Amino acid sequence: MSSSAHLPANQADHLPILDIGPLLDLAASHADVAEVAAAIDGACRHFGFFGIVGHGVDPDLQVRLEHASHEFFGLPDDEKSEIGMAHAGRAWRGWFPVGGELTSGRPDRKEGVYFGAEHPDDHPRVLTGTALHGPNLRPRRPAELGHLVDAWLDEMCRVASAVLEGVALALGLPRQWFHESVTADPTVLFRIFHYPPADPAEPMSTDEWGVAEHTDYGLLTVLAQDHLGGLEDASPHGGWIAVDPLPGVFVCNLGDMLERLTNGRYRST
């Protein structure tokens, strides 16, 4: 387990990487679980983000999901638009083109596809038109993408639940506090983003970004990077920290909701 999350902010200015294995091991000792919770507390106070290992996600699942997503984004836009977000309405599912999403009022240099928890048409929240609830839109090609997303969502919900147990313990709350009070029926969204390379003949201007500076609005984001990198998080001392992609490491980023719930004790970065 990395101990960097325990250091004062002026002694650590890099991504803390924490082993959450004890949070997933029913036989783990109280001391091991408490050590993870303390490390999470330090990372949430000083950084608002941290990497995790020991999550137990099969690396082959990520490889297959990446390959399928590459195939999807390589399709012509008119085929991808068959599952365009306009077809999902308030469910907020499906594909959007490069420039189709704004951050801080600027079009992003990215395209993406949104999925979420699967809600049938007769789900109570679908019947009442509740935003972010509804069925997923699944592409014709590659046919396996939808099945891989389902498997990935199951794994990410398992991992996120374990991380939130650690957050609860770090806050001095019962381990199941989030599940019992906030996330028993959570709103879950999963996005796959593709950042096309800049055209050398039309280089990006200094105020263009794949995605601009922002904070996440939810409770917790669990992010898997590909090998290309590019992610940066705000340093507690000003400037930015490059979050290099490391095999088997997921990035946990705290959202605005958790900062508000903790009255600013934890940072939405």
XYZ file of N, CA and C in Angstrom:
807
model
N 0.851 -1.188 0.000
C 0.000 0.000 0.000
C 0.880 1.228 0.000
N 0.534 2.229 -0.805
C 1.273 3.475 -0.799
C 0.999 4.229 0.492
N 2.051 4.808 1.060
C 1.867 5.615 2.263
C 1.836 7.094 1.958
N 1.934 7.470 0.663
C 2.031 8.878 0.317
C 0.795 9.648 0.741
N -0.353 8.995 0.828
C -1.564 9.700 1.214
C -1.513 10.174 2.656
N -0.601 9.631 3.456
C -0.497 10.045 4.857
C 0.395 11.271 5.020
N 1.146 11.649 3.988
C 2.098 12.732 4.110
C 1.395 14.078 4.109
N 1.977 15.090 4.776
C 1.448 16.448 4.640
C 1.469 16.868 3.180
N 0.571 17.768 2.812
C 0.420 18.146 1.412
C 1.714 18.666 0.820
N 2.574 19.330 1.637
C 3.789 19.898 1.069
C 4.884 18.860 0.855
N 4.611 17.604 1.207
C 5.596 16.553 1.004
C 5.162 15.536 -0.044
N 4.013 15.712 -0.610
C 3.548 14.755 -1.622
C 2.757 15.515 -2.666
N 3.194 15.428 -3.916
C 2.503 16.117 -4.992
C 2.443 15.210 -6.214
N 1.942 14.028 -5.986
C 1.769 13.058 -7.053
C 0.561 12.206 -6.704
N 0.143 11.413 -7.652
C -1.054 10.594 -7.455
C -0.793 9.531 -6.391
N -1.518 9.552 -5.248
C -1.379 8.453 -4.292
C -2.012 7.187 -4.882
N -1.366 6.052 -4.699
C -1.896 4.779 -5.186
C -2.130 3.885 -3.974
N -3.387 3.487 -3.793
C -3.805 2.757 -2.600
C -4.278 1.357 -2.974
N -3.953 0.399 -2.146
C -4.399 -0.983 -2.318
C -5.703 -1.152 -1.536
N -6.819 -1.297 -2.264
C -8.119 -1.430 -1.599
C -8.492 -2.881 -1.357
N -7.550 -3.789 -1.571
C -7.848 -5.203 -1.400
C -8.517 -5.547 -0.081
N -8.051 -4.996 1.053
C -8.702 -5.337 2.319
C -10.179 -4.969 2.381
N -10.601 -3.967 1.630
C -12.016 -3.593 1.622
C -12.876 -4.624 0.880
N -12.237 -5.464 0.077
C -12.945 -6.478 -0.704
C -12.742 -7.883 -0.144
N -11.883 -8.003 0.850
C -11.541 -9.302 1.434
C -12.300 -9.470 2.745
N -13.256 -10.383 2.769
C -14.058 -10.595 3.970
C -13.216 -11.070 5.145
N -12.050 -11.637 4.850
C -11.192 -12.147 5.922
C -10.139 -11.127 6.359
N -10.160 -9.924 5.806
C -9.154 -8.922 6.142
C -9.284 -8.505 7.602
N -8.157 -8.204 8.205
C -8.162 -7.802 9.607
C -8.690 -6.377 9.751
N -9.154 -6.082 10.939
C -9.621 -4.727 11.236
C -8.498 -3.719 11.029
N -7.282 -4.090 11.399
C -6.150 -3.182 11.257
C -5.872 -2.870 9.794
N -5.946 -3.889 8.920
C -5.701 -3.656 7.492
C -6.776 -2.759 6.891
N -8.035 -3.001 7.261
C -9.122 -2.165 6.752
C -8.955 -0.732 7.249
N -8.586 -0.577 8.515
C -8.398 0.760 9.086
C -7.253 1.493 8.389
N -6.209 0.753 7.986
C -5.087 1.382 7.283
C -5.529 1.908 5.928
N -6.354 1.136 5.212
C -6.876 1.613 3.929
C -7.722 2.860 4.131
N -8.591 2.836 5.141
C -9.463 3.982 5.398
C -8.643 5.225 5.712
N -7.568 5.066 6.493
C -6.723 6.212 6.818
C -6.032 6.759 5.574
N -5.591 5.870 4.687
C -4.958 6.312 3.450
C -5.952 7.041 2.557
N -7.184 6.531 2.484
C -8.228 7.202 1.699
C -8.509 8.577 2.278
N -8.564 8.679 3.610
C -8.817 9.968 4.243
C -7.739 10.983 3.872
N -6.479 10.568 3.923
C -5.401 11.476 3.561
C -5.483 11.927 2.121
N -5.772 10.993 1.209
C -5.864 11.338 -0.208
C -7.045 12.266 -0.476
N -8.169 12.014 0.183
C -9.362 12.843 -0.047
C -9.187 14.245 0.513
N -8.458 14.368 1.597
C -8.229 15.689 2.195
C -7.259 16.517 1.359
N -6.145 15.896 0.948
C -5.066 16.647 0.317
C -5.234 16.788 -1.196
N -5.783 15.754 -1.840
C -5.795 15.732 -3.298
C -7.200 15.753 -3.898
N -8.092 14.945 -3.370
C -9.398 14.768 -3.992
C -9.398 13.709 -5.069
N -8.289 13.017 -5.219
C -8.211 11.912 -6.177
C -7.105 10.962 -5.725
N -7.162 9.717 -6.202
C -6.138 8.735 -5.871
C -6.287 7.553 -6.814
N -5.210 6.797 -6.981
C -5.261 5.578 -7.767
C -5.537 4.388 -6.869
N -6.135 3.355 -7.444
C -6.405 2.145 -6.667
C -5.903 0.914 -7.408
N -5.362 -0.006 -6.624
C -5.028 -1.354 -7.084
C -5.695 -2.315 -6.109
N -5.556 -3.600 -6.359
C -6.187 -4.588 -5.487
C -7.681 -4.671 -5.669
N -8.196 -4.167 -6.794
C -9.643 -4.127 -7.045
C -10.191 -5.424 -7.611
N -9.328 -6.273 -8.142
C -9.757 -7.578 -8.618
C -10.434 -7.599 -9.970
N -10.371 -6.511 -10.733
C -10.987 -6.486 -12.056
C -10.064 -7.200 -13.040
N -10.624 -8.119 -13.815
C -9.861 -8.881 -14.793
C -9.291 -7.928 -15.845
N -7.960 -7.829 -16.000
C -7.401 -6.908 -17.005
C -7.831 -7.240 -18.417
N -8.159 -8.513 -18.678
C -8.601 -8.887 -20.026
C -9.940 -8.227 -20.373
N -10.780 -7.990 -19.371
C -12.057 -7.322 -19.631
C -11.816 -5.904 -20.134
N -10.867 -5.199 -19.518
C -10.563 -3.849 -19.978
C -9.993 -3.871 -21.391
N -9.123 -4.828 -21.685
C -8.535 -4.928 -23.024
C -9.629 -5.154 -24.067
N -10.547 -6.077 -23.786
C -11.614 -6.365 -24.746
C -12.555 -5.177 -24.912
N -12.822 -4.462 -23.807
C -13.683 -3.284 -23.893
C -13.010 -2.183 -24.703
N -11.709 -1.980 -24.504
C -10.999 -0.977 -25.287
C -11.017 -1.326 -26.767
N -10.767 -2.578 -27.096
C -10.757 -2.978 -28.505
C -12.128 -2.754 -29.139
N -13.182 -3.121 -28.419
C -14.530 -2.930 -28.967
C -14.857 -1.454 -29.126
N -14.417 -0.625 -28.178
C -14.696 0.807 -28.286
C -13.923 1.421 -29.447
N -12.681 0.983 -29.674
C -11.923 1.465 -30.828
C -12.658 1.139 -32.123
N -13.203 -0.073 -32.187
C -13.944 -0.464 -33.389
C -15.170 0.416 -33.570
N -15.879 0.696 -32.479
C -17.070 1.542 -32.585
C -16.709 2.948 -33.047
N -15.710 3.558 -32.434
C -15.372 4.929 -32.799
C -14.778 5.017 -34.205
N -14.296 3.890 -34.736
C -13.785 3.880 -36.103
C -14.868 3.801 -37.167
N -16.135 3.631 -36.759
C -17.233 3.551 -37.712
C -17.568 4.940 -38.267
N -18.229 5.005 -39.421
C -18.672 6.298 -39.946
C -19.663 6.959 -38.989
N -19.656 8.286 -38.969
C -20.537 9.010 -38.051
C -22.006 8.682 -38.290
N -22.398 8.437 -39.536
C -23.816 8.167 -39.781
C -24.254 6.849 -39.156
N -23.321 5.890 -39.037
C -23.671 4.642 -38.360
C -23.672 4.827 -36.843
N -22.699 5.556 -36.334
C -22.687 5.814 -34.892
C -23.929 6.597 -34.467
N -24.415 7.459 -35.353
C -25.571 8.285 -35.003
C -26.856 7.476 -34.889
N -26.826 6.200 -35.308
C -27.999 5.338 -35.113
C -28.327 5.221 -33.627
N -27.308 5.386 -32.774
C -27.565 5.400 -31.326
C -27.234 6.784 -30.761
N -27.491 7.835 -31.524
C -27.254 9.191 -31.066
C -28.066 9.518 -29.825
N -27.558 10.431 -29.002
C -28.193 10.751 -27.733
C -29.600 11.302 -27.911
N -29.884 11.879 -29.056
C -31.228 12.409 -29.291
C -32.283 11.316 -29.225
N -31.882 10.064 -29.526
C -32.840 8.951 -29.500
C -33.185 8.517 -28.071
N -32.370 8.915 -27.086
C -32.576 8.455 -25.710
C -33.332 9.461 -24.861
N -33.465 10.697 -25.326
C -34.186 11.702 -24.554
C -33.557 11.931 -23.192
N -34.392 11.989 -22.171
C -33.935 12.312 -20.825
C -33.105 11.186 -20.186
N -33.089 10.023 -20.835
C -32.280 8.927 -20.285
C -30.786 9.213 -20.388
N -30.400 10.119 -21.304
C -28.995 10.521 -21.434
C -28.112 9.320 -21.731
N -28.419 8.666 -22.835
C -27.654 7.514 -23.298
C -27.283 7.751 -24.766
N -26.237 7.057 -25.230
C -25.907 7.049 -26.639
C -24.692 7.890 -27.008
N -24.503 8.059 -28.319
C -23.289 8.655 -28.893
C -23.467 10.133 -29.161
N -22.369 10.882 -28.984
C -22.334 12.271 -29.429
C -21.041 12.491 -30.220
N -21.052 13.390 -31.216
C -19.886 13.588 -32.075
C -18.864 14.531 -31.452
N -17.714 14.644 -32.077
C -16.695 15.596 -31.656
C -17.302 16.999 -31.646
N -17.126 17.700 -30.530
C -17.711 19.024 -30.384
C -19.136 19.023 -29.898
N -19.708 17.841 -29.692
C -21.109 17.751 -29.292
C -21.341 17.897 -27.802
N -20.288 18.028 -27.019
C -20.422 18.205 -25.579
C -19.593 19.414 -25.161
N -20.138 20.207 -24.254
C -19.474 21.425 -23.803
C -18.927 21.238 -22.393
N -17.778 21.852 -22.133
C -17.230 21.947 -20.787
C -16.808 23.398 -20.578
N -17.320 24.018 -19.526
C -17.059 25.433 -19.263
C -17.423 26.285 -20.468
N -18.480 25.867 -21.177
C -18.984 26.639 -22.296
C -18.237 26.449 -23.600
N -17.241 25.574 -23.623
C -16.460 25.358 -24.838
C -16.715 23.957 -25.386
N -16.802 23.808 -26.704
C -16.941 22.462 -27.276
C -15.684 21.633 -27.008
N -15.879 20.400 -26.558
C -14.755 19.502 -26.316
C -14.259 18.899 -27.626
N -12.957 18.648 -27.672
C -12.380 17.941 -28.808
C -12.424 16.446 -28.513
N -13.648 15.945 -28.371
C -13.804 14.528 -28.095
C -15.176 14.090 -28.579
N -15.309 12.781 -28.830
C -16.608 12.158 -29.034
C -16.778 11.120 -27.940
N -17.994 10.673 -27.751
C -18.195 9.713 -26.682
C -19.508 8.984 -26.807
N -19.654 7.985 -25.963
C -20.897 7.227 -25.911
C -21.226 6.970 -24.440
N -22.474 7.244 -24.082
C -22.950 7.124 -22.704
C -23.761 5.838 -22.531
N -23.502 5.170 -21.431
C -24.320 4.045 -20.981
C -24.684 4.301 -19.521
N -25.531 3.467 -18.977
C -25.882 3.587 -17.574
C -26.521 2.316 -17.082
N -26.999 2.347 -15.853
C -27.772 1.219 -15.345
C -28.965 0.993 -16.274
N -29.260 -0.254 -16.564
C -30.328 -0.591 -17.496
C -31.684 -0.497 -16.804
N -32.548 0.363 -17.330
C -33.893 0.523 -16.767
C -34.927 0.189 -17.842
N -35.777 -0.805 -17.610
C -36.812 -1.138 -18.595
C -37.868 -0.033 -18.674
N -38.688 -0.102 -19.703
C -39.688 0.946 -19.931
C -40.694 1.064 -18.791
N -40.902 -0.031 -18.040
C -41.887 0.025 -16.959
C -41.247 0.332 -15.601
N -39.961 0.724 -15.600
C -39.320 1.114 -14.348
C -40.010 2.377 -13.821
N -40.265 2.459 -12.508
C -41.002 3.618 -11.968
C -40.392 4.957 -12.346
N -39.066 5.066 -12.355
C -38.443 6.348 -12.679
C -38.514 6.650 -14.169
N -38.559 5.605 -14.989
C -38.749 5.826 -16.426
C -40.170 6.302 -16.686
N -41.132 5.687 -16.007
C -42.534 6.067 -16.195
C -42.785 7.518 -15.790
N -42.039 8.009 -14.797
C -42.221 9.398 -14.355
C -41.300 10.361 -15.096
N -40.511 9.860 -16.046
C -39.647 10.727 -16.841
C -38.447 11.265 -16.086
N -37.992 10.544 -15.062
C -36.846 10.992 -14.283
C -35.594 10.987 -15.150
N -34.874 12.085 -15.133
C -33.665 12.196 -15.946
C -32.638 11.136 -15.569
N -31.833 10.724 -16.561
C -30.725 9.781 -16.394
C -31.199 8.366 -16.118
N -32.450 8.074 -16.419
C -32.981 6.726 -16.240
C -33.646 6.275 -17.544
N -33.343 5.037 -17.943
C -33.937 4.496 -19.152
C -33.099 3.362 -19.695
N -33.492 2.792 -20.828
C -32.721 1.700 -21.431
C -31.488 2.232 -22.148
N -30.468 1.399 -22.223
C -29.270 1.761 -22.971
C -29.503 1.619 -24.470
N -28.796 2.416 -25.236
C -28.780 2.297 -26.688
C -27.531 1.513 -27.064
N -27.713 0.413 -27.789
C -26.600 -0.482 -28.085
C -26.332 -0.504 -29.590
N -25.070 -0.356 -29.987
C -24.760 -0.293 -31.425
C -24.887 -1.656 -32.098
N -25.149 -1.617 -33.398
C -25.155 -2.862 -34.174
C -23.753 -3.457 -34.247
N -22.777 -2.586 -34.405
C -21.380 -3.016 -34.485
C -20.552 -2.181 -33.511
N -19.630 -2.810 -32.832
C -19.463 -4.264 -32.676
C -20.522 -4.819 -31.734
N -21.046 -5.965 -32.075
C -22.168 -6.520 -31.326
C -21.810 -6.798 -29.871
N -20.529 -7.066 -29.602
C -20.142 -7.424 -28.241
C -19.979 -6.212 -27.332
N -20.002 -4.988 -27.881
C -19.745 -3.824 -27.041
C -20.760 -3.721 -25.901
N -22.033 -3.907 -26.195
C -23.046 -3.797 -25.153
C -22.856 -4.800 -24.038
N -22.490 -6.044 -24.385
C -22.281 -7.078 -23.362
C -21.052 -6.760 -22.506
N -19.998 -6.233 -23.147
C -18.805 -5.866 -22.399
C -19.086 -4.699 -21.459
N -19.888 -3.748 -21.910
C -20.260 -2.623 -21.049
C -21.037 -3.121 -19.836
N -21.962 -4.052 -20.038
C -22.718 -4.609 -18.910
C -21.778 -5.215 -17.875
N -20.803 -6.001 -18.350
C -19.852 -6.639 -17.435
C -18.993 -5.590 -16.730
N -18.579 -4.559 -17.465
C -17.753 -3.510 -16.884
C -18.528 -2.713 -15.828
N -19.781 -2.403 -16.122
C -20.607 -1.684 -15.146
C -20.749 -2.476 -13.845
N -20.959 -3.778 -13.966
C -21.053 -4.614 -12.762
C -19.776 -4.512 -11.935
N -18.628 -4.573 -12.617
C -17.360 -4.513 -11.909
C -17.129 -3.138 -11.289
N -17.440 -2.077 -12.033
C -17.203 -0.736 -11.498
C -18.124 -0.429 -10.321
N -19.356 -0.932 -10.350
C -20.249 -0.738 -9.204
C -19.713 -1.476 -7.980
N -19.161 -2.663 -8.192
C -18.559 -3.418 -7.088
C -17.379 -2.651 -6.502
N -16.511 -2.145 -7.373
C -15.327 -1.425 -6.913
C -15.719 -0.120 -6.227
N -16.626 0.638 -6.848
C -17.037 1.917 -6.262
C -17.678 1.719 -4.896
N -18.458 0.656 -4.741
C -19.076 0.386 -3.441
C -18.020 0.141 -2.378
N -16.966 -0.599 -2.740
C -15.891 -0.855 -1.788
C -15.168 0.435 -1.418
N -14.901 1.283 -2.419
C -14.229 2.553 -2.138
C -15.080 3.408 -1.205
N -16.390 3.449 -1.446
C -17.261 4.251 -0.587
C -17.341 3.679 0.827
N -17.186 2.372 0.974
C -17.086 1.815 2.328
C -15.850 2.371 3.024
N -14.740 2.452 2.285
C -13.533 3.027 2.850
C -13.700 4.497 3.188
N -14.417 5.237 2.332
C -14.676 6.650 2.597
C -15.517 6.798 3.867
N -16.532 5.953 4.001
C -17.378 6.020 5.193
C -16.547 5.800 6.457
N -15.692 4.776 6.449
C -14.853 4.507 7.617
C -13.894 5.675 7.868
N -13.379 6.262 6.784
C -12.472 7.397 6.931
C -13.157 8.583 7.594
N -14.457 8.705 7.400
C -15.235 9.795 7.986
C -15.769 9.459 9.378
N -15.422 8.277 9.872
C -15.909 7.873 11.181
C -17.350 7.412 11.181
N -17.843 6.997 10.016
C -19.222 6.533 9.866
C -19.256 5.004 9.825
N -20.430 4.405 10.022
C -20.546 2.962 9.803
C -20.147 2.609 8.369
N -19.569 1.443 8.224
C -19.025 1.043 6.922
C -20.073 1.090 5.814
N -21.312 0.744 6.094
C -22.362 0.691 5.072
C -23.167 1.989 4.995
N -22.638 3.085 5.543
C -23.425 4.316 5.609
C -23.867 4.797 4.231
N -22.976 4.817 3.264
C -23.354 5.318 1.939
C -24.428 4.435 1.310
N -24.246 3.120 1.428
C -25.239 2.218 0.839
C -26.599 2.398 1.497
N -26.605 2.556 2.787
C -27.881 2.651 3.498
C -28.521 4.033 3.376
N -27.715 5.081 3.174
C -28.240 6.437 3.215
C -28.272 7.147 1.863
N -27.401 6.738 0.921
C -27.245 7.516 -0.310
C -27.324 6.660 -1.569
N -26.654 5.506 -1.595
C -26.431 4.793 -2.849
C -27.120 3.434 -2.917
N -28.171 3.228 -2.147
C -28.872 1.940 -2.239
C -29.417 1.718 -3.644
N -29.852 2.785 -4.306
C -30.307 2.725 -5.700
C -29.665 3.894 -6.437
N -28.370 3.786 -6.732
C -27.636 4.953 -7.235
C -27.935 5.250 -8.697
N -27.696 6.484 -9.086
C -27.675 6.857 -10.499
C -26.278 6.572 -11.020
N -26.176 5.673 -11.982
C -24.892 5.212 -12.495
C -24.789 5.577 -13.969
N -23.738 6.289 -14.326
C -23.448 6.575 -15.729
C -22.040 6.099 -16.051
N -21.879 5.579 -17.255
C -20.574 5.140 -17.742
C -20.360 5.746 -19.114
N -19.208 6.407 -19.294
C -18.917 7.059 -20.559
C -17.623 6.504 -21.129
N -17.580 6.273 -22.418
C -16.345 5.953 -23.122
C -16.048 7.138 -24.030
N -14.871 7.750 -23.866
C -14.511 8.930 -24.646
C -13.374 8.610 -25.598
N -13.452 9.241 -26.771
C -12.397 9.144 -27.783
C -11.935 10.549 -28.116
N -10.640 10.794 -27.940
C -10.046 12.096 -28.235
C -9.239 11.973 -29.528
N -9.803 12.383 -30.667
C -9.075 12.238 -31.931
C -7.800 13.077 -31.911
N -6.742 12.596 -32.552
C -5.517 13.404 -32.609
C -5.755 14.669 -33.419
N -5.050 15.730 -33.035
C -5.169 16.988 -33.767
C -4.611 16.822 -35.172
N -5.248 17.453 -36.137
C -4.772 17.463 -37.516
C -3.535 18.356 -37.590
N -2.378 17.822 -38.024
C -1.179 18.663 -38.101
C -1.373 19.903 -38.961
N -2.265 19.807 -39.953
C -2.513 20.966 -40.809
C -3.386 22.004 -40.124
N -4.088 21.585 -39.051
C -4.935 22.504 -38.293
C -4.667 22.288 -36.803
N -3.518 22.736 -36.317
C -3.175 22.487 -34.913
C -4.156 23.144 -33.968
N -4.317 22.544 -32.791
C -5.206 23.097 -31.787
C -4.663 24.429 -31.291
N -5.563 25.355 -31.053
C -5.152 26.631 -30.477
C -4.910 26.454 -28.984
N -4.312 27.465 -28.355
C -3.940 27.356 -26.951
C -5.142 27.294 -26.030
N -6.333 27.654 -26.513
C -7.516 27.595 -25.652
C -8.443 26.447 -26.025
N -7.928 25.470 -26.784
C -8.694 24.278 -27.124
C -8.190 23.100 -26.294
N -9.144 22.260 -25.867
C -8.804 21.108 -25.042
C -9.632 19.910 -25.482
N -9.079 18.706 -25.189
C -9.917 17.524 -25.339
C -11.141 17.655 -24.456
N -10.887 18.040 -23.206
C -11.958 18.433 -22.277
C -11.343 19.458 -21.334
N -12.049 20.564 -21.130
C -11.494 21.677 -20.370
C -11.551 21.415 -18.871
N -10.964 22.333 -18.122
C -10.946 22.247 -16.663
C -12.367 22.136 -16.118
N -12.567 21.216 -15.172
C -13.912 21.017 -14.610
C -13.791 20.181 -13.335
N -14.853 20.154 -12.560
C -15.007 19.166 -11.496
C -16.167 18.261 -11.868
N -16.158 17.046 -11.343
C -17.271 16.128 -11.562
C -18.411 16.495 -10.613
N -19.638 16.319 -11.078
C -20.782 16.777 -10.288
C -21.334 15.704 -9.362
N -20.923 14.460 -9.532
C -21.522 13.384 -8.765
C -20.790 13.100 -7.466
N -20.875 11.872 -7.022
C -20.282 11.447 -5.754
C -18.862 10.943 -5.969
N -18.695 10.012 -6.903
C -17.403 9.367 -7.129
C -17.295 8.945 -8.585
N -16.149 9.218 -9.191
C -15.836 8.742 -10.536
C -14.717 7.720 -10.441
N -14.886 6.581 -11.101
C -13.818 5.592 -11.232
C -13.412 5.571 -12.697
N -12.152 5.874 -12.978
C -11.678 6.094 -14.340
C -10.592 5.096 -14.713
N -10.757 4.477 -15.862
C -9.705 3.654 -16.456
C -9.132 4.423 -17.646
N -7.808 4.544 -17.690
C -7.143 5.211 -18.797
C -6.571 4.179 -19.759
N -6.445 4.573 -21.031
C -5.658 3.753 -21.940
C -4.192 4.175 -21.807
N -3.332 3.636 -22.666
C -1.896 3.853 -22.510
C -1.446 5.238 -22.951
N -2.324 6.024 -23.589
C -1.902 7.289 -24.168
C -1.800 8.411 -23.142
N -2.558 8.332 -22.066
C -2.463 9.351 -21.028
C -3.081 10.680 -21.447
N -2.686 11.735 -20.742
C -3.210 13.071 -21.013
C -3.997 13.659 -19.851
N -4.403 12.821 -18.900
C -5.181 13.305 -17.765
C -4.307 14.111 -16.823
N -4.842 15.236 -16.321
C -4.181 16.022 -15.289
C -5.198 16.396 -14.220
N -4.747 16.367 -12.963
C -5.581 16.797 -11.840
C -4.942 18.008 -11.182
N -5.782 18.849 -10.585
C -5.286 20.063 -9.946
C -4.451 19.724 -8.723
N -3.269 20.334 -8.630
C -2.418 20.171 -7.457
C -2.944 21.022 -6.312
N -2.851 20.545 -5.073
C -3.261 21.375 -3.940
C -2.384 22.606 -3.775
N -1.240 22.668 -4.483
C -0.325 23.802 -4.375
C -0.394 24.703 -5.599
N -1.388 24.506 -6.457
C -1.467 25.256 -7.693
C -0.854 24.474 -8.836
N -1.302 24.755 -10.048
C -0.808 24.014 -11.198
C -1.489 22.664 -11.319
N -0.856 21.766 -12.063
C -1.483 20.493 -12.405
C -0.522 19.346 -12.181
N -1.112 18.194 -11.851
C -0.363 16.952 -11.662
C -0.724 16.011 -12.806
N 0.274 15.595 -13.558
C 0.034 14.620 -14.620
C -0.279 13.264 -13.993
N -1.396 12.659 -14.421
C -1.799 11.349 -13.915
C -1.450 10.321 -14.990
N -0.246 9.779 -14.881
C 0.240 8.857 -15.898
C -0.547 7.554 -15.854
N -0.864 6.986 -17.019
C -1.569 5.697 -17.025
C -0.634 4.580 -16.589
N -1.081 3.808 -15.607
C -0.304 2.684 -15.100
C -1.146 1.424 -15.213
N -0.568 0.313 -15.645
C -1.350 -0.923 -15.807
C -2.031 -1.323 -14.504
N -3.310 -1.611 -14.592
C -4.048 -2.113 -13.450
C -4.473 -1.064 -12.446
N -4.165 0.222 -12.699
C -4.506 1.290 -11.763
C -5.724 2.051 -12.283
N -6.755 2.160 -11.460
C -7.902 3.011 -11.748
C -7.772 4.295 -10.928
N -8.256 5.378 -11.487
C -8.228 6.659 -10.792
C -9.602 6.910 -10.184
N -9.629 7.235 -8.904
C -10.858 7.644 -8.227
C -10.827 9.151 -8.061
N -11.843 9.816 -8.562
C -11.928 11.270 -8.495
C -13.194 11.644 -7.735
N -13.046 12.465 -6.706
C -14.200 12.862 -5.906
C -14.994 13.936 -6.634
N -16.319 13.893 -6.481
C -17.188 14.854 -7.127
C -17.735 15.894 -6.171
N -18.450 16.850 -6.755
C -19.003 17.963 -5.977
C -19.927 17.472 -4.855
N -20.657 16.398 -5.119
C -21.608 15.903 -4.129
C -20.900 15.482 -2.841
N -19.736 14.816 -2.996
C -19.029 14.370 -1.799
C -18.394 15.554 -1.071
N -17.930 16.544 -1.809
C -17.402 17.737 -1.144
C -18.492 18.422 -0.325
N -19.697 18.506 -0.886
C -20.796 19.136 -0.149
C -21.223 18.297 1.043
N -21.285 16.982 0.869
C -21.693 16.104 1.966
C -20.724 16.179 3.146
N -19.442 16.417 2.855
C -18.433 16.485 3.923
C -18.139 17.927 4.316
N -18.925 18.870 3.838
C -18.765 20.293 4.193
C -17.350 20.790 3.878
N -16.818 20.289 2.750
C -15.503 20.736 2.301
C -14.328 20.002 2.881
N -14.557 19.029 3.756
C -13.438 18.245 4.310
C -12.720 17.502 3.183
N -13.491 16.943 2.241
C -12.907 16.271 1.090
C -13.057 17.153 -0.140
N -12.067 17.066 -1.043
C -11.972 18.000 -2.156
C -12.536 17.394 -3.434
N -13.371 18.164 -4.119
C -13.777 17.830 -5.487
C -12.784 18.524 -6.410
N -11.948 17.714 -7.077
C -10.770 18.275 -7.747
C -10.986 18.357 -9.249
